[in-house]
Coordinates of C-alpha atoms in Angstrom, one line a residue:
M1472 CA 0.1 0.0 -0.4
N1473 CA 1.3 3.2 -0.7
I1474 CA 2.1 6.0 2.4
P1475 CA 2.5 9.5 2.0
R1476 CA 6.0 10.4 1.1
L1477 CA 7.8 13.7 1.6
A1478 CA 9.1 15.3 -2.0
P1479 CA 12.6 16.3 -1.4
W1480 CA 13.1 20.1 -1.1
R1481 CA 15.3 21.8 -3.7
A1482 CA 18.2 23.6 -2.1
T1483 CA 16.7 27.2 -3.5
G1484 CA 13.7 26.4 -1.7
V1485 CA 15.3 25.7 1.4
V1486 CA 17.3 28.9 1.6
L1487 CA 13.9 31.1 0.5
F1488 CA 12.0 29.2 3.5
L1489 CA 14.5 30.0 5.9
F1490 CA 14.8 33.4 5.1
C1491 CA 11.3 34.5 4.5
F1492 CA 10.3 32.8 7.4
A1493 CA 13.0 32.1 10.0
P1494 CA 11.0 33.9 12.8
A1495 CA 8.0 31.7 12.4
F1496 CA 10.4 28.6 12.2
A1497 CA 11.9 29.5 15.4
A1498 CA 8.7 29.9 16.9
I1499 CA 7.8 26.5 16.3
A1500 CA 11.5 25.2 17.5
D1501 CA 9.9 23.4 20.5
E1502 CA 9.3 19.6 20.0
P1503 CA 5.7 17.5 20.9
G1504 CA 7.3 16.0 24.0
E1505 CA 8.5 20.0 25.2
W1506 CA 5.4 21.1 24.3
A1507 CA 3.1 18.7 26.2
E1508 CA 5.4 19.2 29.4
K1509 CA 5.1 22.9 29.1
H1510 CA 1.4 21.7 28.6
M1511 CA 0.7 19.0 31.2
P1512 CA -1.2 21.1 33.9
S1513 CA -4.0 21.1 31.2
L1514 CA -3.2 17.5 29.9
V1515 CA -3.5 16.1 33.4
K1516 CA -6.7 17.8 34.2
L1517 CA -8.3 16.2 31.4
Y1518 CA -6.9 12.9 32.4
V1519 CA -8.2 13.1 35.9
Y1520 CA -12.0 14.8 34.7
L1521 CA -12.2 11.6 31.9
H1522 CA -10.8 9.0 34.7
K1523 CA -13.8 10.3 37.5
N1524 CA -16.1 10.4 35.0
P1525 CA -16.2 7.2 32.7
E1526 CA -19.4 5.9 30.8
L1527 CA -20.0 2.8 29.3
S1528 CA -19.9 1.7 26.1
F1529 CA -23.0 3.1 24.1
H1530 CA -23.6 5.6 26.8
E1531 CA -20.4 8.0 26.2
S1532 CA -22.4 10.9 25.5
E1533 CA -20.8 13.1 28.3
T1534 CA -17.4 12.1 27.1
A1535 CA -18.0 12.8 23.8
K1536 CA -18.9 16.4 24.4
R1537 CA -16.1 16.8 26.3
I1538 CA -13.6 15.7 23.4
A1539 CA -15.8 17.6 20.6
S1540 CA -14.9 20.9 23.2
E1541 CA -11.3 20.1 23.5
L1542 CA -11.3 18.9 19.6
E1543 CA -12.9 22.5 18.7
G1544 CA -10.6 24.3 21.0
A1545 CA -8.1 22.7 18.6
G1546 CA -9.3 24.4 15.4
C1547 CA -11.3 21.1 14.2
K1548 CA -14.4 21.1 12.7
I1549 CA -16.8 19.4 14.7
T1550 CA -19.2 16.7 14.1
T1551 CA -21.2 14.9 16.5
G1552 CA -23.2 11.6 17.0
V1553 CA -21.6 9.8 13.9
G1554 CA -22.2 6.3 14.8
G1555 CA -23.9 6.8 18.3
H1556 CA -21.9 8.7 20.4
G1557 CA -18.5 9.1 17.8
V1558 CA -16.9 12.3 17.5
V1559 CA -14.9 13.5 14.1
G1560 CA -13.0 16.4 14.1
V1561 CA -11.2 17.8 10.9
I1562 CA -8.6 20.3 10.3
E1563 CA -7.5 21.2 6.9
N1564 CA -4.2 22.5 6.5
G1565 CA -3.5 22.9 2.6
E1566 CA -2.5 20.0 0.1
G1567 CA -1.3 17.2 1.7
P1568 CA -1.9 13.5 2.5
V1569 CA -5.3 12.9 4.9
V1570 CA -4.2 11.0 8.1
M1571 CA -6.8 9.9 10.8
V1572 CA -5.9 9.8 14.2
R1573 CA -8.1 7.7 16.8
C1574 CA -9.2 7.3 20.3
D1575 CA -11.6 5.6 22.1
L1576 CA -14.2 6.8 24.5
D1577 CA -15.9 4.0 26.8
A1578 CA -14.8 2.7 30.1
L1579 CA -15.4 -0.8 31.7
P1580 CA -17.8 -1.9 34.4
I1581 CA -15.6 -2.6 36.9
V1582 CA -15.4 -1.0 40.5
E1583 CA -12.1 0.6 41.0
R1584 CA -10.0 -0.2 43.5
T1585 CA -7.0 1.5 42.9
G1586 CA -6.9 4.1 45.8
R1587 CA -6.2 6.9 44.0
P1588 CA -6.9 10.3 44.9
W1589 CA -8.7 10.6 41.4
A1590 CA -10.4 7.0 41.3
S1591 CA -13.8 6.9 40.1
T1592 CA -17.3 6.4 42.3
V1593 CA -19.4 6.1 39.5
Q1594 CA -22.4 3.5 39.5
V1595 CA -24.6 2.9 36.8
E1596 CA -27.4 0.7 36.1
D1597 CA -26.6 -1.9 33.2
E1598 CA -28.6 -3.6 30.7
S1599 CA -29.2 -6.3 32.8
G1600 CA -31.1 -3.8 35.4
A1601 CA -28.0 -4.6 38.1
T1602 CA -25.8 -2.1 39.5
V1603 CA -21.8 -1.8 38.6
G1604 CA -19.2 -0.1 38.9
V1605 CA -17.3 1.8 35.8
M1606 CA -13.8 2.6 35.5
H1607 CA -11.4 3.3 33.0
A1608 CA -9.3 0.3 33.6
C1609 CA -8.2 -0.1 29.7
G1610 CA -6.7 3.4 29.5
H1611 CA -9.2 5.0 27.1
D1612 CA -8.6 8.2 29.1
V1613 CA -5.3 8.2 28.2
H1614 CA -5.7 7.8 24.9
M1615 CA -8.5 10.5 24.8
T1616 CA -6.0 12.8 26.7
C1617 CA -2.8 11.8 24.4
M1618 CA -5.0 12.5 20.9
S1619 CA -6.5 15.9 22.3
G1620 CA -3.0 17.0 23.5
T1621 CA -1.9 15.8 19.9
A1622 CA -4.5 17.7 18.0
R1623 CA -3.8 20.9 20.1
Y1624 CA 0.0 20.7 19.3
L1625 CA -0.6 20.0 15.7
A1626 CA -2.8 22.8 15.4
D1627 CA -0.2 25.1 16.9
H1628 CA 2.4 24.1 14.5
K1629 CA 0.5 24.2 11.6
D1630 CA 3.7 25.4 9.4
A1631 CA 5.5 22.1 10.3
W1632 CA 3.2 19.8 8.3
S1633 CA 0.7 19.9 5.4
G1634 CA -2.8 17.9 4.5
T1635 CA -5.9 16.9 6.5
L1636 CA -6.2 15.4 9.8
V1637 CA -9.0 13.6 10.8
F1638 CA -9.3 12.9 14.6
I1639 CA -11.9 10.3 15.6
G1640 CA -13.5 9.9 19.3
Q1641 CA -14.8 6.4 18.8
P1642 CA -17.7 4.6 21.0
A1643 CA -18.3 1.5 22.1
E1644 CA -14.7 0.0 21.7
E1645 CA -15.3 -2.7 24.2
R1646 CA -18.3 -3.8 23.1
G1647 CA -16.6 -4.6 19.3
S1648 CA -19.1 -2.4 17.6
G1649 CA -18.2 1.1 17.6
A1650 CA -15.8 1.3 14.7
A1651 CA -18.4 -0.8 12.7
A1652 CA -21.1 1.8 13.5
M1653 CA -19.2 4.8 12.7
L1654 CA -18.1 3.0 9.5
E1655 CA -21.8 2.3 8.6
D1656 CA -23.2 6.1 9.6
G1657 CA -20.9 7.2 6.4
L1658 CA -17.5 7.7 8.3
F1659 CA -15.4 7.4 5.1
S1660 CA -18.5 9.1 2.8
R1661 CA -19.1 11.9 4.7
F1662 CA -15.3 12.8 6.0
P1663 CA -12.3 13.1 4.2
K1664 CA -11.2 9.5 3.3
P1665 CA -7.7 8.6 5.3
E1666 CA -5.1 7.8 3.8
V1667 CA -3.1 6.3 6.8
C1668 CA -5.0 5.4 10.3
L1669 CA -2.8 5.7 13.1
A1670 CA -4.0 4.8 16.7
L1671 CA -2.1 3.9 20.2
H1672 CA -3.3 1.8 23.3
V1673 CA -1.6 2.0 26.8
S1674 CA 0.5 -1.2 27.8
S1675 CA 0.3 -2.0 31.5
E1676 CA 3.9 -3.6 31.5
L1677 CA 5.9 -1.4 29.4
P1678 CA 7.6 1.4 31.5
A1679 CA 6.4 4.7 31.2
G1680 CA 8.5 6.3 28.9
M1681 CA 8.9 4.0 26.3
V1682 CA 6.6 2.6 23.1
A1683 CA 6.1 -0.8 21.5
V1684 CA 4.7 -2.0 18.1
R1685 CA 5.0 -4.7 15.6
P1686 CA 4.6 -5.1 12.2
G1687 CA 1.9 -7.8 10.9
Y1688 CA -0.7 -9.5 13.3
S1689 CA -0.3 -7.6 16.6
M1690 CA -3.8 -8.4 17.8
A1691 CA -6.5 -11.2 17.5
N1692 CA -9.5 -12.0 15.7
V1693 CA -12.5 -11.9 18.9
D1694 CA -15.8 -14.1 18.7
S1695 CA -18.4 -14.4 21.3
V1696 CA -20.1 -17.8 21.3
D1697 CA -23.5 -18.6 23.0
I1698 CA -24.3 -22.2 22.9
Q1699 CA -28.1 -23.4 24.5
F1700 CA -28.0 -27.0 24.5
R1701 CA -31.4 -28.3 25.2
G1702 CA -32.7 -31.7 26.8
T1703 CA -35.7 -33.1 28.8
G1704 CA -35.3 -31.8 32.2
G1705 CA -36.8 -34.5 35.2
H1706 CA -35.7 -35.9 38.5
G1707 CA -31.7 -36.7 39.4
A1708 CA -32.4 -40.1 40.7
Y1709 CA -34.4 -41.1 37.4
P1710 CA -31.8 -40.1 34.9
H1711 CA -32.9 -42.5 32.4
K1712 CA -36.3 -40.7 31.9
S1713 CA -34.6 -37.1 31.0
V1714 CA -32.0 -35.9 28.4
D1715 CA -29.6 -34.2 30.5
P1716 CA -28.1 -31.1 28.7
I1717 CA -25.4 -30.4 31.4
V1718 CA -23.7 -33.9 30.3
Q1719 CA -24.2 -32.5 26.5
A1720 CA -22.5 -29.2 28.5
S1721 CA -19.6 -31.1 29.7
R1722 CA -18.7 -33.4 26.9
F1723 CA -18.3 -30.4 24.7
V1724 CA -16.4 -28.6 27.2
V1725 CA -13.3 -31.6 26.8
D1726 CA -14.0 -32.1 23.2
V1727 CA -13.8 -28.7 21.6
Q1728 CA -10.2 -28.2 23.2
S1729 CA -9.5 -31.1 20.1
L1730 CA -10.0 -27.9 17.6
I1731 CA -7.0 -26.1 18.7
S1732 CA -4.7 -29.5 19.2
R1733 CA -5.4 -31.9 16.8
E1734 CA -7.1 -29.6 14.0
I1735 CA -5.5 -26.1 13.7
D1736 CA -1.8 -26.1 12.3
P1737 CA 0.5 -25.6 15.4
L1738 CA 2.1 -22.9 14.1
E1739 CA -1.0 -20.7 14.0
S1740 CA -2.4 -19.2 17.0
A1741 CA -5.9 -19.8 18.3
V1742 CA -7.8 -20.3 21.4
V1743 CA -11.2 -21.6 22.5
T1744 CA -12.3 -20.7 26.3
V1745 CA -15.4 -21.2 27.9
G1746 CA -16.0 -18.5 30.2
A1747 CA -19.4 -19.8 31.7
I1748 CA -22.0 -22.3 32.1
H1749 CA -25.4 -21.7 33.3
G1750 CA -27.0 -24.5 34.1
G1751 CA -29.9 -26.0 36.5
T1752 CA -31.2 -24.8 39.8
K1753 CA -30.6 -27.6 42.3
H1754 CA -28.7 -30.6 43.4
N1755 CA -31.3 -33.2 42.4
I1756 CA -32.7 -31.3 39.4
I1757 CA -31.8 -32.3 35.7
P1758 CA -32.4 -29.0 33.6
D1759 CA -34.0 -28.4 30.8
D1760 CA -31.5 -26.4 29.0
C1761 CA -27.4 -25.2 29.7
H1762 CA -26.1 -22.3 28.4
L1763 CA -22.2 -21.6 27.5
Q1764 CA -20.6 -18.7 26.9
L1765 CA -17.0 -18.8 25.0
T1766 CA -14.5 -16.0 23.6
V1767 CA -12.4 -17.3 20.4
R1768 CA -9.1 -15.7 19.4
S1769 CA -7.3 -16.3 16.2
Y1770 CA -5.5 -14.1 13.8
T1771 CA -6.1 -15.3 10.0
D1772 CA -9.7 -15.5 8.4
E1773 CA -8.9 -18.8 7.4
V1774 CA -8.5 -20.0 11.3
R1775 CA -11.4 -18.4 12.6
K1776 CA -13.7 -19.6 10.0
R1777 CA -12.1 -23.3 10.7
L1778 CA -12.9 -22.6 14.8
L1779 CA -16.4 -21.3 14.5
D1780 CA -17.1 -24.3 11.9
G1781 CA -15.6 -26.5 14.5
I1782 CA -17.3 -25.2 17.3
R1783 CA -20.7 -25.8 15.7
R1784 CA -19.8 -29.3 14.8
K1785 CA -18.8 -30.3 18.1
A1786 CA -21.7 -28.9 19.5
N1787 CA -24.0 -30.6 17.4
A1788 CA -21.9 -34.2 18.0
A1789 CA -22.3 -33.7 22.0
A1790 CA -26.4 -33.1 21.1
A1791 CA -26.5 -35.9 19.2
S1792 CA -24.4 -38.4 21.4
S1793 CA -27.6 -37.9 23.7
A1794 CA -30.0 -38.1 21.2
A1795 CA -30.9 -34.4 22.2
P1796 CA -32.4 -31.8 19.7
E1797 CA -30.0 -29.7 17.7
P1798 CA -28.5 -26.4 20.2
E1799 CA -28.4 -23.2 19.6
V1800 CA -25.5 -21.6 18.5
T1801 CA -24.8 -17.8 18.1
V1802 CA -22.0 -15.7 17.3
S1803 CA -21.7 -12.4 18.3
E1804 CA -19.8 -9.3 18.9
G1805 CA -16.8 -10.7 16.6
T1806 CA -13.7 -7.9 15.9
P1807 CA -11.5 -8.8 12.9
A1808 CA -7.6 -9.2 13.9
L1809 CA -5.5 -6.1 13.9
Y1810 CA -2.7 -6.3 11.3
N1811 CA -0.3 -3.4 11.3
D1812 CA 0.7 -2.7 7.7
D1813 CA 4.9 -3.8 7.5
E1814 CA 6.1 -0.8 5.4
L1815 CA 4.0 1.9 7.7
T1816 CA 5.2 0.4 10.9
G1817 CA 8.8 0.0 9.9
R1818 CA 9.0 3.9 8.6
M1819 CA 6.9 4.8 12.1
M1820 CA 9.6 2.5 14.2
K1821 CA 12.4 4.7 12.5
V1822 CA 10.9 7.6 13.7
F1823 CA 10.1 6.6 16.6
R1824 CA 13.7 5.4 17.5
E1825 CA 14.9 8.7 16.1
K1826 CA 13.0 10.9 18.2
L1827 CA 12.4 9.3 21.2
G1828 CA 15.4 7.2 21.5
E1829 CA 16.9 3.6 20.3
E1830 CA 16.2 2.4 24.1
M1831 CA 12.8 3.4 24.4
V1832 CA 11.2 1.6 21.5
I1833 CA 10.7 -2.5 21.3
E1834 CA 9.2 -5.0 18.6
S1835 CA 6.0 -6.0 20.9
P1836 CA 4.9 -9.8 20.7
P1837 CA 1.7 -10.1 19.2
V1838 CA -1.1 -10.7 21.6
M1839 CA -4.2 -12.6 21.5
G1840 CA -6.7 -9.6 22.7
G1841 CA -8.5 -7.8 20.3
E1842 CA -9.4 -4.2 19.0
D1843 CA -11.9 -2.8 16.3
F1844 CA -9.4 -0.5 15.4
S1845 CA -8.8 -2.7 13.2
R1846 CA -12.2 -2.3 11.1
Y1847 CA -10.9 0.9 9.7
S1848 CA -8.2 -0.4 7.3
R1849 CA -10.2 -3.7 6.4
E1850 CA -13.1 -1.2 5.4
G1851 CA -11.1 1.5 3.6
G1852 CA -8.2 -0.7 2.4
M1853 CA -5.7 2.0 4.1
P1854 CA -2.1 0.9 5.8
S1855 CA -2.7 1.6 9.4
M1856 CA -0.5 0.9 12.5
M1857 CA -1.3 0.8 16.6
F1858 CA 1.6 1.2 19.0
W1859 CA 1.7 0.3 22.6
L1860 CA 2.2 2.9 25.3
G1861 CA 4.3 2.4 28.1
T1862 CA 2.2 3.8 31.4
V1863 CA 4.2 2.2 34.6
E1864 CA 7.1 3.9 35.8
R1865 CA 10.3 1.5 36.0
E1866 CA 10.5 1.7 40.0
R1867 CA 6.7 0.8 40.5
L1868 CA 7.4 -2.4 37.9
A1869 CA 10.7 -3.0 40.0
R1870 CA 8.7 -3.2 43.1
Y1871 CA 6.0 -5.6 41.9
K1872 CA 9.0 -7.7 40.6
S1873 CA 10.6 -7.7 44.1
L1874 CA 7.6 -9.3 45.4
E1875 CA 6.9 -11.7 42.8
L1876 CA 4.1 -10.3 41.7
P1877 CA 2.7 -9.1 38.0
P1878 CA 1.9 -5.3 37.7
P1879 CA -2.1 -5.1 37.5
G1880 CA -3.3 -5.8 34.1
L1881 CA -5.7 -3.8 31.7
H1882 CA -9.2 -4.5 32.6
S1883 CA -7.9 -4.9 36.6
A1884 CA -10.0 -2.7 39.2
E1885 CA -5.8 -2.0 40.4
Y1886 CA -4.5 -0.8 37.1
W1887 CA -3.8 2.4 37.1
P1888 CA -1.3 4.4 34.6
D1889 CA 1.6 6.9 35.7
A1890 CA -0.3 9.9 34.0
E1891 CA 2.6 12.2 33.1
P1892 CA 5.4 10.7 31.8
S1893 CA 2.5 8.6 29.7
I1894 CA 0.6 11.2 28.3
K1895 CA 4.2 13.2 27.6
T1896 CA 5.5 10.2 25.8
G1897 CA 1.6 9.4 23.8
V1898 CA 1.5 12.9 22.7
A1899 CA 5.4 12.8 21.8
A1900 CA 4.9 9.4 19.3
M1901 CA 1.7 10.3 17.9
S1902 CA 2.7 14.2 16.8
F1903 CA 6.2 13.0 15.5
A1904 CA 4.2 10.0 13.3
V1905 CA 1.9 12.6 12.1
L1906 CA 4.7 15.5 11.2
D1907 CA 6.4 12.6 9.4
L1908 CA 3.6 11.4 7.3
M1909 CA 2.5 15.2 6.7
K1910 CA 5.5 17.3 7.0
K1911 CA 6.1 19.9 3.8

């Protein structure tokens, strides 16, 4: 895929530019990290507000308003309500490539246990009617702050780049459906279609100040599968008069792992996890049905199809072995694998190493987590890249290591980032990436 390239300056043009515009050139000499450090009070204030006021997927109305206000303050032309609570901010700055920078808006139904002064105390009623805590346990508050800082920096330094910037505040990432909703609402037809898509994601294991990126498959296909095994209920003392759905479910749980061990190439990555089994009400009652919930992970489309087809086949076989009705198998909340374009990723790694320091940039291993940022490049056919942002100070990581404990991971009630170094590096890395792609 083509990535915007900088045409070489002519020597005379450089001399003329420096002669005529020396004052303006000097005025924008501060680099993104320096700028972020000077503006850290306002950036941390934004981060604290977002962290203390989290909203669940599909309910990000106030978060969207705040991000729209931040982007508007940076000079973006704002559109809200795209694909739900999605926000789009556009800055046009002459001829050049169109580059998209995306962050996500939603939080998780988790009661925070970090003990930080800015910890979330928000509680809401979820879709099932239960009261749940809400927390930014996946770092979306950092993502939003870094994107807002990047927008402000680039708006303050328009002389350093040329083209069109599209900033995206995406809802419902945790449900795997926000990107699809924005695309269905005309993201690439109503607004300038990007030639490159960029995003960052916090890491709970990488030291603050560092970034990591991987070319190729970086995150997994994610599918949620529900299976309803059916039977004929009855008394536990007379099992021969019933068709037991729990036996079917048990047979399936054991057999489904043979998909990984015997049907998928050992060199391919795949995971099938049964996360929940719901069946029965009492010791001596055989229920009428048993409900299973699975998460399924893979990288390639071919392996994804084989896994889902195999799950259906093995569920049907488990039911058939008990002469039971065919089970109901439903696949939902699917997210395609995240593929970092090789050329773009190689180019950005060089930029990061030059600007942040060789020792501050590493190549990350692939992970089986999922991210619907992948949908943008799959839909639009443009290169994209997401990089990892370190968020935990080295001293704190060293303490966990000395205690032989892993640091709290993402989606943990105890995860918290060291805000200032994380935000500074996030703003710097994303700004350097954009400047390299859009420099005059």
